[in-house]
């Protein structure tokens, strides 16, 4: 059994624009052991279907999170079929590609029969650009931010002695400007907050190079690259769908 926590971006808020459709965090328990992964899906205008992708589908990729007692999950190339109009949160998503799944919307966002795996995440593994986090005001705590290709991220750590896990992404045109937002994934013993669209700014630290991200707005943080992703490249049709700046 597993759960998929989804943060919708352009699919709901800017359905006419290319870019990030949604991002998600996945976890569950299978016979081979516990697993976790983070993924992102895209709205594209490409009509290329030589690989069998339905022109109405959404190209996506995801990668397994490793290093916190999970099993080693590979990089995944996926496609989503969503039998719902754009601009609405869908009740069902169909996944094909390296995993074949059906996701069903849970009422109130709760799956009472599901027992979550431990949320302690200190690393995410070789498939990610992984950053460590420092609060600009010196507040003690630990955090990481892990990215695939778009500039969206999975965040995890501890703040004010409480664990947190969140998804961050953005809406808007591929050429910018875009509006960032983040949503906590609540587990009953941590944070359950939402940063509205446009109240975060994430920019490359120009004076320190591409290895640093400066975050301002509701949060004030510096993200320092710990290691770069290895072993995969995004699909050419989504490779340039990245956050500007």
PDB file of C-alpha atoms in Angstrom:
ATOM      1  CA  UNK A   1       0.000   0.000   0.000  1.00  0.00           C
ATOM      2  CA  UNK A   2       1.162   3.538  -0.607  1.00  0.00           C
ATOM      3  CA  UNK A   3       0.197   7.199  -0.751  1.00  0.00           C
ATOM      4  CA  UNK A   4       0.917   9.967  -3.249  1.00  0.00           C
ATOM      5  CA  UNK A   5       0.896  13.567  -2.015  1.00  0.00           C
ATOM      6  CA  UNK A   6       0.395  15.895  -4.986  1.00  0.00           C
ATOM      7  CA  UNK A   7       0.868  19.660  -5.301  1.00  0.00           C
ATOM      8  CA  UNK A   8      -0.793  20.929  -8.471  1.00  0.00           C
ATOM      9  CA  UNK A   9       0.856  23.773 -10.362  1.00  0.00           C
ATOM     10  CA  UNK A  10       0.034  24.866 -13.918  1.00  0.00           C
ATOM     11  CA  UNK A  11      -2.412  21.980 -14.403  1.00  0.00           C
ATOM     12  CA  UNK A  12      -4.861  23.726 -12.053  1.00  0.00           C
ATOM     13  CA  UNK A  13      -3.688  27.344 -11.946  1.00  0.00           C
ATOM     14  CA  UNK A  14      -2.338  28.053 -15.474  1.00  0.00           C
ATOM     15  CA  UNK A  15      -3.597  25.161 -17.617  1.00  0.00           C
ATOM     16  CA  UNK A  16      -2.940  26.990 -20.901  1.00  0.00           C
ATOM     17  CA  UNK A  17       0.793  27.338 -20.197  1.00  0.00           C
ATOM     18  CA  UNK A  18       3.684  24.944 -20.704  1.00  0.00           C
ATOM     19  CA  UNK A  19       5.547  24.151 -17.515  1.00  0.00           C
ATOM     20  CA  UNK A  20       5.194  22.107 -14.354  1.00  0.00           C
ATOM     21  CA  UNK A  21       1.781  20.438 -14.213  1.00  0.00           C
ATOM     22  CA  UNK A  22       2.259  19.051 -10.698  1.00  0.00           C
ATOM     23  CA  UNK A  23       4.820  17.524  -8.353  1.00  0.00           C
ATOM     24  CA  UNK A  24       4.406  14.666  -5.914  1.00  0.00           C
ATOM     25  CA  UNK A  25       5.905  12.773  -3.012  1.00  0.00           C
ATOM     26  CA  UNK A  26       5.329   9.018  -2.890  1.00  0.00           C
ATOM     27  CA  UNK A  27       5.883   6.481  -0.170  1.00  0.00           C
ATOM     28  CA  UNK A  28       4.684   3.003   0.633  1.00  0.00           C
ATOM     29  CA  UNK A  29       5.505  -0.552   1.570  1.00  0.00           C
ATOM     30  CA  UNK A  30       5.881  -3.344  -0.962  1.00  0.00           C
ATOM     31  CA  UNK A  31       7.196  -6.910  -0.547  1.00  0.00           C
ATOM     32  CA  UNK A  32      10.693  -5.697  -1.445  1.00  0.00           C
ATOM     33  CA  UNK A  33      10.585  -3.143   1.378  1.00  0.00           C
ATOM     34  CA  UNK A  34       9.673   0.505   2.012  1.00  0.00           C
ATOM     35  CA  UNK A  35      10.113   2.997  -0.806  1.00  0.00           C
ATOM     36  CA  UNK A  36       9.961   6.737  -1.369  1.00  0.00           C
ATOM     37  CA  UNK A  37      10.233   8.884  -4.446  1.00  0.00           C
ATOM     38  CA  UNK A  38       9.729  12.448  -5.642  1.00  0.00           C
ATOM     39  CA  UNK A  39       8.457  13.298  -9.100  1.00  0.00           C
ATOM     40  CA  UNK A  40       7.329  16.067 -11.427  1.00  0.00           C
ATOM     41  CA  UNK A  41       4.952  16.080 -14.403  1.00  0.00           C
ATOM     42  CA  UNK A  42       4.845  18.603 -17.231  1.00  0.00           C
ATOM     43  CA  UNK A  43       2.484  20.331 -19.628  1.00  0.00           C
ATOM     44  CA  UNK A  44       4.178  20.320 -23.039  1.00  0.00           C
ATOM     45  CA  UNK A  45       3.094  21.352 -26.512  1.00  0.00           C
ATOM     46  CA  UNK A  46       5.184  18.719 -28.259  1.00  0.00           C
ATOM     47  CA  UNK A  47       3.283  16.599 -30.734  1.00  0.00           C
ATOM     48  CA  UNK A  48       6.021  13.972 -30.783  1.00  0.00           C
ATOM     49  CA  UNK A  49       4.528  10.543 -30.168  1.00  0.00           C
ATOM     50  CA  UNK A  50       7.208   8.276 -31.622  1.00  0.00           C
ATOM     51  CA  UNK A  51       7.680   6.665 -28.211  1.00  0.00           C
ATOM     52  CA  UNK A  52       4.001   5.916 -27.840  1.00  0.00           C
ATOM     53  CA  UNK A  53       3.134   8.806 -25.533  1.00  0.00           C
ATOM     54  CA  UNK A  54      -0.517   9.751 -25.930  1.00  0.00           C
ATOM     55  CA  UNK A  55      -0.601  13.375 -27.162  1.00  0.00           C
ATOM     56  CA  UNK A  56      -3.113  14.096 -24.401  1.00  0.00           C
ATOM     57  CA  UNK A  57      -0.841  12.690 -21.698  1.00  0.00           C
ATOM     58  CA  UNK A  58       1.609  14.386 -19.376  1.00  0.00           C
ATOM     59  CA  UNK A  59       5.296  13.494 -19.514  1.00  0.00           C
ATOM     60  CA  UNK A  60       6.820  12.955 -16.088  1.00  0.00           C
ATOM     61  CA  UNK A  61       9.811  11.603 -14.262  1.00  0.00           C
ATOM     62  CA  UNK A  62      10.543  10.594 -10.692  1.00  0.00           C
ATOM     63  CA  UNK A  63      13.466   9.263  -8.711  1.00  0.00           C
ATOM     64  CA  UNK A  64      13.816   7.040  -5.708  1.00  0.00           C
ATOM     65  CA  UNK A  65      14.858   8.585  -2.404  1.00  0.00           C
ATOM     66  CA  UNK A  66      17.586   6.535  -0.729  1.00  0.00           C
ATOM     67  CA  UNK A  67      19.825   6.711   2.314  1.00  0.00           C
ATOM     68  CA  UNK A  68      17.240   6.678   5.139  1.00  0.00           C
ATOM     69  CA  UNK A  69      16.513   2.897   5.300  1.00  0.00           C
ATOM     70  CA  UNK A  70      14.398   2.860   2.108  1.00  0.00           C
ATOM     71  CA  UNK A  71      15.063   0.338  -0.635  1.00  0.00           C
ATOM     72  CA  UNK A  72      16.990   1.597  -3.659  1.00  0.00           C
ATOM     73  CA  UNK A  73      14.467   2.863  -6.222  1.00  0.00           C
ATOM     74  CA  UNK A  74      15.584   3.680  -9.783  1.00  0.00           C
ATOM     75  CA  UNK A  75      14.977   6.744 -11.912  1.00  0.00           C
ATOM     76  CA  UNK A  76      11.497   6.470 -13.446  1.00  0.00           C
ATOM     77  CA  UNK A  77      10.165   7.747 -16.776  1.00  0.00           C
ATOM     78  CA  UNK A  78       6.394   8.064 -16.615  1.00  0.00           C
ATOM     79  CA  UNK A  79       3.318   9.355 -18.391  1.00  0.00           C
ATOM     80  CA  UNK A  80       0.023  10.449 -16.821  1.00  0.00           C
ATOM     81  CA  UNK A  81      -3.453  10.230 -18.275  1.00  0.00           C
ATOM     82  CA  UNK A  82      -5.854  12.486 -16.375  1.00  0.00           C
ATOM     83  CA  UNK A  83      -9.532  11.982 -17.270  1.00  0.00           C
ATOM     84  CA  UNK A  84     -10.555  15.360 -15.838  1.00  0.00           C
ATOM     85  CA  UNK A  85     -10.648  18.894 -17.240  1.00  0.00           C
ATOM     86  CA  UNK A  86      -7.597  21.058 -16.686  1.00  0.00           C
ATOM     87  CA  UNK A  87      -8.068  23.617 -13.893  1.00  0.00           C
ATOM     88  CA  UNK A  88      -9.716  21.046 -11.608  1.00  0.00           C
ATOM     89  CA  UNK A  89      -8.090  18.756  -9.055  1.00  0.00           C
ATOM     90  CA  UNK A  90      -8.686  15.329 -10.615  1.00  0.00           C
ATOM     91  CA  UNK A  91     -10.356  12.464  -8.788  1.00  0.00           C
ATOM     92  CA  UNK A  92      -8.180   9.922 -10.596  1.00  0.00           C
ATOM     93  CA  UNK A  93      -4.779   9.781 -12.296  1.00  0.00           C
ATOM     94  CA  UNK A  94      -3.526   6.893 -14.428  1.00  0.00           C
ATOM     95  CA  UNK A  95       0.214   6.253 -14.542  1.00  0.00           C
ATOM     96  CA  UNK A  96       2.088   4.334 -17.225  1.00  0.00           C
ATOM     97  CA  UNK A  97       5.736   3.855 -18.062  1.00  0.00           C
ATOM     98  CA  UNK A  98       8.226   2.472 -15.555  1.00  0.00           C
ATOM     99  CA  UNK A  99       5.411   2.125 -13.006  1.00  0.00           C
ATOM    100  CA  UNK A 100       1.771   1.351 -13.758  1.00  0.00           C
ATOM    101  CA  UNK A 101      -0.550   2.758 -11.112  1.00  0.00           C
ATOM    102  CA  UNK A 102      -3.934   4.324 -10.523  1.00  0.00           C
ATOM    103  CA  UNK A 103      -4.152   7.169  -8.022  1.00  0.00           C
ATOM    104  CA  UNK A 104      -7.507   7.915  -6.400  1.00  0.00           C
ATOM    105  CA  UNK A 105      -8.179  11.178  -4.568  1.00  0.00           C
ATOM    106  CA  UNK A 106      -8.673  10.618  -0.832  1.00  0.00           C
ATOM    107  CA  UNK A 107     -11.523  12.586   0.792  1.00  0.00           C
ATOM    108  CA  UNK A 108     -10.159  15.361   3.021  1.00  0.00           C
ATOM    109  CA  UNK A 109      -6.630  14.286   2.116  1.00  0.00           C
ATOM    110  CA  UNK A 110      -6.681  11.518   4.737  1.00  0.00           C
ATOM    111  CA  UNK A 111      -5.950   7.797   4.347  1.00  0.00           C
ATOM    112  CA  UNK A 112      -6.799   6.537   7.857  1.00  0.00           C
ATOM    113  CA  UNK A 113      -5.808   2.916   7.230  1.00  0.00           C
ATOM    114  CA  UNK A 114      -2.317   3.870   6.028  1.00  0.00           C
ATOM    115  CA  UNK A 115       0.618   3.725   8.449  1.00  0.00           C
ATOM    116  CA  UNK A 116       3.312   6.143   7.222  1.00  0.00           C
ATOM    117  CA  UNK A 117       6.934   5.118   7.164  1.00  0.00           C
ATOM    118  CA  UNK A 118       9.329   7.139   9.305  1.00  0.00           C
ATOM    119  CA  UNK A 119       9.556  10.709   7.979  1.00  0.00           C
ATOM    120  CA  UNK A 120      13.168  11.209   9.033  1.00  0.00           C
ATOM    121  CA  UNK A 121      14.916  12.177   5.771  1.00  0.00           C
ATOM    122  CA  UNK A 122      18.526  13.380   5.906  1.00  0.00           C
ATOM    123  CA  UNK A 123      19.514  12.561   2.328  1.00  0.00           C
ATOM    124  CA  UNK A 124      17.812  11.731  -0.932  1.00  0.00           C
ATOM    125  CA  UNK A 125      20.463  10.005  -3.025  1.00  0.00           C
ATOM    126  CA  UNK A 126      22.278  10.069  -6.324  1.00  0.00           C
ATOM    127  CA  UNK A 127      19.367  11.019  -8.599  1.00  0.00           C
ATOM    128  CA  UNK A 128      18.888  14.484  -7.058  1.00  0.00           C
ATOM    129  CA  UNK A 129      20.498  17.884  -6.885  1.00  0.00           C
ATOM    130  CA  UNK A 130      20.615  17.976  -3.101  1.00  0.00           C
ATOM    131  CA  UNK A 131      21.008  21.182  -1.089  1.00  0.00           C
ATOM    132  CA  UNK A 132      21.526  21.756   2.619  1.00  0.00           C
ATOM    133  CA  UNK A 133      19.596  24.619   4.229  1.00  0.00           C
ATOM    134  CA  UNK A 134      20.690  27.423   6.510  1.00  0.00           C
ATOM    135  CA  UNK A 135      18.202  29.879   7.996  1.00  0.00           C
ATOM    136  CA  UNK A 136      19.355  33.426   7.325  1.00  0.00           C
ATOM    137  CA  UNK A 137      18.414  34.500  10.861  1.00  0.00           C
ATOM    138  CA  UNK A 138      20.511  31.729  12.415  1.00  0.00           C
ATOM    139  CA  UNK A 139      17.549  29.708  13.703  1.00  0.00           C
ATOM    140  CA  UNK A 140      18.880  26.246  14.619  1.00  0.00           C
ATOM    141  CA  UNK A 141      17.673  23.254  12.684  1.00  0.00           C
ATOM    142  CA  UNK A 142      18.482  20.901   9.859  1.00  0.00           C
ATOM    143  CA  UNK A 143      17.058  20.706   6.366  1.00  0.00           C
ATOM    144  CA  UNK A 144      17.605  19.524   2.829  1.00  0.00           C
ATOM    145  CA  UNK A 145      16.036  20.564  -0.473  1.00  0.00           C
ATOM    146  CA  UNK A 146      16.185  18.085  -3.330  1.00  0.00           C
ATOM    147  CA  UNK A 147      15.496  18.844  -6.996  1.00  0.00           C
ATOM    148  CA  UNK A 148      15.201  16.884 -10.231  1.00  0.00           C
ATOM    149  CA  UNK A 149      15.190  19.172 -13.306  1.00  0.00           C
ATOM    150  CA  UNK A 150      12.444  21.822 -13.130  1.00  0.00           C
ATOM    151  CA  UNK A 151      13.465  23.773 -10.039  1.00  0.00           C
ATOM    152  CA  UNK A 152      10.642  22.270  -7.970  1.00  0.00           C
ATOM    153  CA  UNK A 153      11.778  20.606  -4.762  1.00  0.00           C
ATOM    154  CA  UNK A 154      11.110  18.219  -1.916  1.00  0.00           C
ATOM    155  CA  UNK A 155      12.050  19.697   1.458  1.00  0.00           C
ATOM    156  CA  UNK A 156      12.653  17.825   4.703  1.00  0.00           C
ATOM    157  CA  UNK A 157      14.238  18.446   8.078  1.00  0.00           C
ATOM    158  CA  UNK A 158      13.574  19.762  11.572  1.00  0.00           C
ATOM    159  CA  UNK A 159      12.613  23.279  12.613  1.00  0.00           C
ATOM    160  CA  UNK A 160      11.777  24.386  16.177  1.00  0.00           C
ATOM    161  CA  UNK A 161      12.380  20.742  17.182  1.00  0.00           C
ATOM    162  CA  UNK A 162       9.565  19.481  14.958  1.00  0.00           C
ATOM    163  CA  UNK A 163      10.007  17.423  11.776  1.00  0.00           C
ATOM    164  CA  UNK A 164       8.707  18.759   8.486  1.00  0.00           C
ATOM    165  CA  UNK A 165       8.230  17.505   4.953  1.00  0.00           C
ATOM    166  CA  UNK A 166       7.006  19.715   2.133  1.00  0.00           C
ATOM    167  CA  UNK A 167       6.626  20.112  -1.620  1.00  0.00           C
ATOM    168  CA  UNK A 168       7.626  23.296  -3.419  1.00  0.00           C
ATOM    169  CA  UNK A 169       6.984  24.358  -6.998  1.00  0.00           C
ATOM    170  CA  UNK A 170       5.867  27.313  -9.114  1.00  0.00           C
ATOM    171  CA  UNK A 171       3.250  28.493 -11.596  1.00  0.00           C
ATOM    172  CA  UNK A 172       3.512  30.752 -14.604  1.00  0.00           C
ATOM    173  CA  UNK A 173       5.068  30.951 -18.078  1.00  0.00           C
ATOM    174  CA  UNK A 174       8.304  29.181 -18.936  1.00  0.00           C
ATOM    175  CA  UNK A 175      10.007  32.528 -19.633  1.00  0.00           C
ATOM    176  CA  UNK A 176       8.889  33.976 -16.286  1.00  0.00           C
ATOM    177  CA  UNK A 177       8.051  35.605 -14.048  1.00  0.00           C
ATOM    178  CA  UNK A 178       6.806  32.683 -11.996  1.00  0.00           C
ATOM    179  CA  UNK A 179       5.242  32.429  -8.541  1.00  0.00           C
ATOM    180  CA  UNK A 180       6.554  29.909  -6.016  1.00  0.00           C
ATOM    181  CA  UNK A 181       4.601  28.147  -3.284  1.00  0.00           C
ATOM    182  CA  UNK A 182       5.176  25.352  -0.767  1.00  0.00           C
ATOM    183  CA  UNK A 183       2.847  22.976   1.067  1.00  0.00           C
ATOM    184  CA  UNK A 184       3.635  20.839   4.098  1.00  0.00           C
ATOM    185  CA  UNK A 185       2.841  17.141   4.120  1.00  0.00           C
ATOM    186  CA  UNK A 186       1.310  16.651   7.548  1.00  0.00           C
ATOM    187  CA  UNK A 187       1.803  13.491   9.600  1.00  0.00           C
ATOM    188  CA  UNK A 188       0.156  14.465  12.884  1.00  0.00           C
ATOM    189  CA  UNK A 189       3.395  15.347  14.682  1.00  0.00           C
ATOM    190  CA  UNK A 190       4.863  18.065  12.499  1.00  0.00           C
ATOM    191  CA  UNK A 191       4.028  21.194  10.573  1.00  0.00           C
ATOM    192  CA  UNK A 192       0.944  21.605   8.400  1.00  0.00           C
ATOM    193  CA  UNK A 193       1.432  24.954   6.667  1.00  0.00           C
ATOM    194  CA  UNK A 194       0.936  26.443   3.211  1.00  0.00           C
ATOM    195  CA  UNK A 195       2.895  29.293   1.641  1.00  0.00           C
ATOM    196  CA  UNK A 196       0.621  30.997  -0.938  1.00  0.00           C
ATOM    197  CA  UNK A 197       1.676  31.396  -4.554  1.00  0.00           C
ATOM    198  CA  UNK A 198       4.002  34.353  -4.982  1.00  0.00           C
ATOM    199  CA  UNK A 199       5.054  34.660  -1.337  1.00  0.00           C
ATOM    200  CA  UNK A 200       8.370  32.858  -1.892  1.00  0.00           C
ATOM    201  CA  UNK A 201      11.232  33.844  -4.166  1.00  0.00           C
ATOM    202  CA  UNK A 202      13.916  31.322  -5.115  1.00  0.00           C
ATOM    203  CA  UNK A 203      16.894  32.673  -7.027  1.00  0.00           C
ATOM    204  CA  UNK A 204      20.377  31.502  -7.893  1.00  0.00           C
ATOM    205  CA  UNK A 205      22.880  33.301  -5.674  1.00  0.00           C
ATOM    206  CA  UNK A 206      24.583  35.232  -8.467  1.00  0.00           C
ATOM    207  CA  UNK A 207      27.506  36.372  -6.318  1.00  0.00           C
ATOM    208  CA  UNK A 208      28.202  32.795  -5.180  1.00  0.00           C
ATOM    209  CA  UNK A 209      27.495  30.834  -8.346  1.00  0.00           C
ATOM    210  CA  UNK A 210      24.926  28.242  -9.340  1.00  0.00           C
ATOM    211  CA  UNK A 211      25.660  26.090  -6.289  1.00  0.00           C
ATOM    212  CA  UNK A 212      23.686  28.477  -4.038  1.00  0.00           C
ATOM    213  CA  UNK A 213      19.982  29.360  -3.947  1.00  0.00           C
ATOM    214  CA  UNK A 214      18.715  32.395  -2.035  1.00  0.00           C
ATOM    215  CA  UNK A 215      15.159  32.139  -0.723  1.00  0.00           C
ATOM    216  CA  UNK A 216      13.291  35.256   0.357  1.00  0.00           C
ATOM    217  CA  UNK A 217       9.728  36.225   1.154  1.00  0.00           C
ATOM    218  CA  UNK A 218       7.890  34.155   3.750  1.00  0.00           C
ATOM    219  CA  UNK A 219      11.111  32.192   4.260  1.00  0.00           C
ATOM    220  CA  UNK A 220      14.640  33.537   4.507  1.00  0.00           C
ATOM    221  CA  UNK A 221      17.051  30.728   3.677  1.00  0.00           C
ATOM    222  CA  UNK A 222      20.280  29.893   1.879  1.00  0.00           C
ATOM    223  CA  UNK A 223      20.484  26.563   0.055  1.00  0.00           C
ATOM    224  CA  UNK A 224      23.998  25.216  -0.541  1.00  0.00           C
ATOM    225  CA  UNK A 225      24.532  22.423  -3.061  1.00  0.00           C
ATOM    226  CA  UNK A 226      25.675  19.221  -1.369  1.00  0.00           C
ATOM    227  CA  UNK A 227      25.896  17.116  -4.529  1.00  0.00           C
ATOM    228  CA  UNK A 228      24.627  17.152  -8.105  1.00  0.00           C
ATOM    229  CA  UNK A 229      22.420  14.541  -9.696  1.00  0.00           C
ATOM    230  CA  UNK A 230      24.027  11.734 -11.650  1.00  0.00           C
ATOM    231  CA  UNK A 231      23.106   8.990 -14.082  1.00  0.00           C
ATOM    232  CA  UNK A 232      20.124  10.506 -15.914  1.00  0.00           C
ATOM    233  CA  UNK A 233      18.986  13.275 -18.234  1.00  0.00           C
ATOM    234  CA  UNK A 234      15.455  14.677 -18.609  1.00  0.00           C
ATOM    235  CA  UNK A 235      13.404  13.970 -21.711  1.00  0.00           C
ATOM    236  CA  UNK A 236      14.335  16.558 -24.398  1.00  0.00           C
ATOM    237  CA  UNK A 237      10.695  17.691 -24.469  1.00  0.00           C
ATOM    238  CA  UNK A 238      10.857  18.768 -20.817  1.00  0.00           C
ATOM    239  CA  UNK A 239      14.538  19.628 -20.410  1.00  0.00           C
ATOM    240  CA  UNK A 240      14.026  23.373 -20.885  1.00  0.00           C
ATOM    241  CA  UNK A 241      10.922  23.615 -18.679  1.00  0.00           C
ATOM    242  CA  UNK A 242      12.802  25.062 -15.722  1.00  0.00           C
ATOM    243  CA  UNK A 243      12.280  27.926 -13.303  1.00  0.00           C
ATOM    244  CA  UNK A 244      13.834  31.146 -14.643  1.00  0.00           C
ATOM    245  CA  UNK A 245      16.479  32.910 -12.610  1.00  0.00           C
TER     246      UNK A 245
END
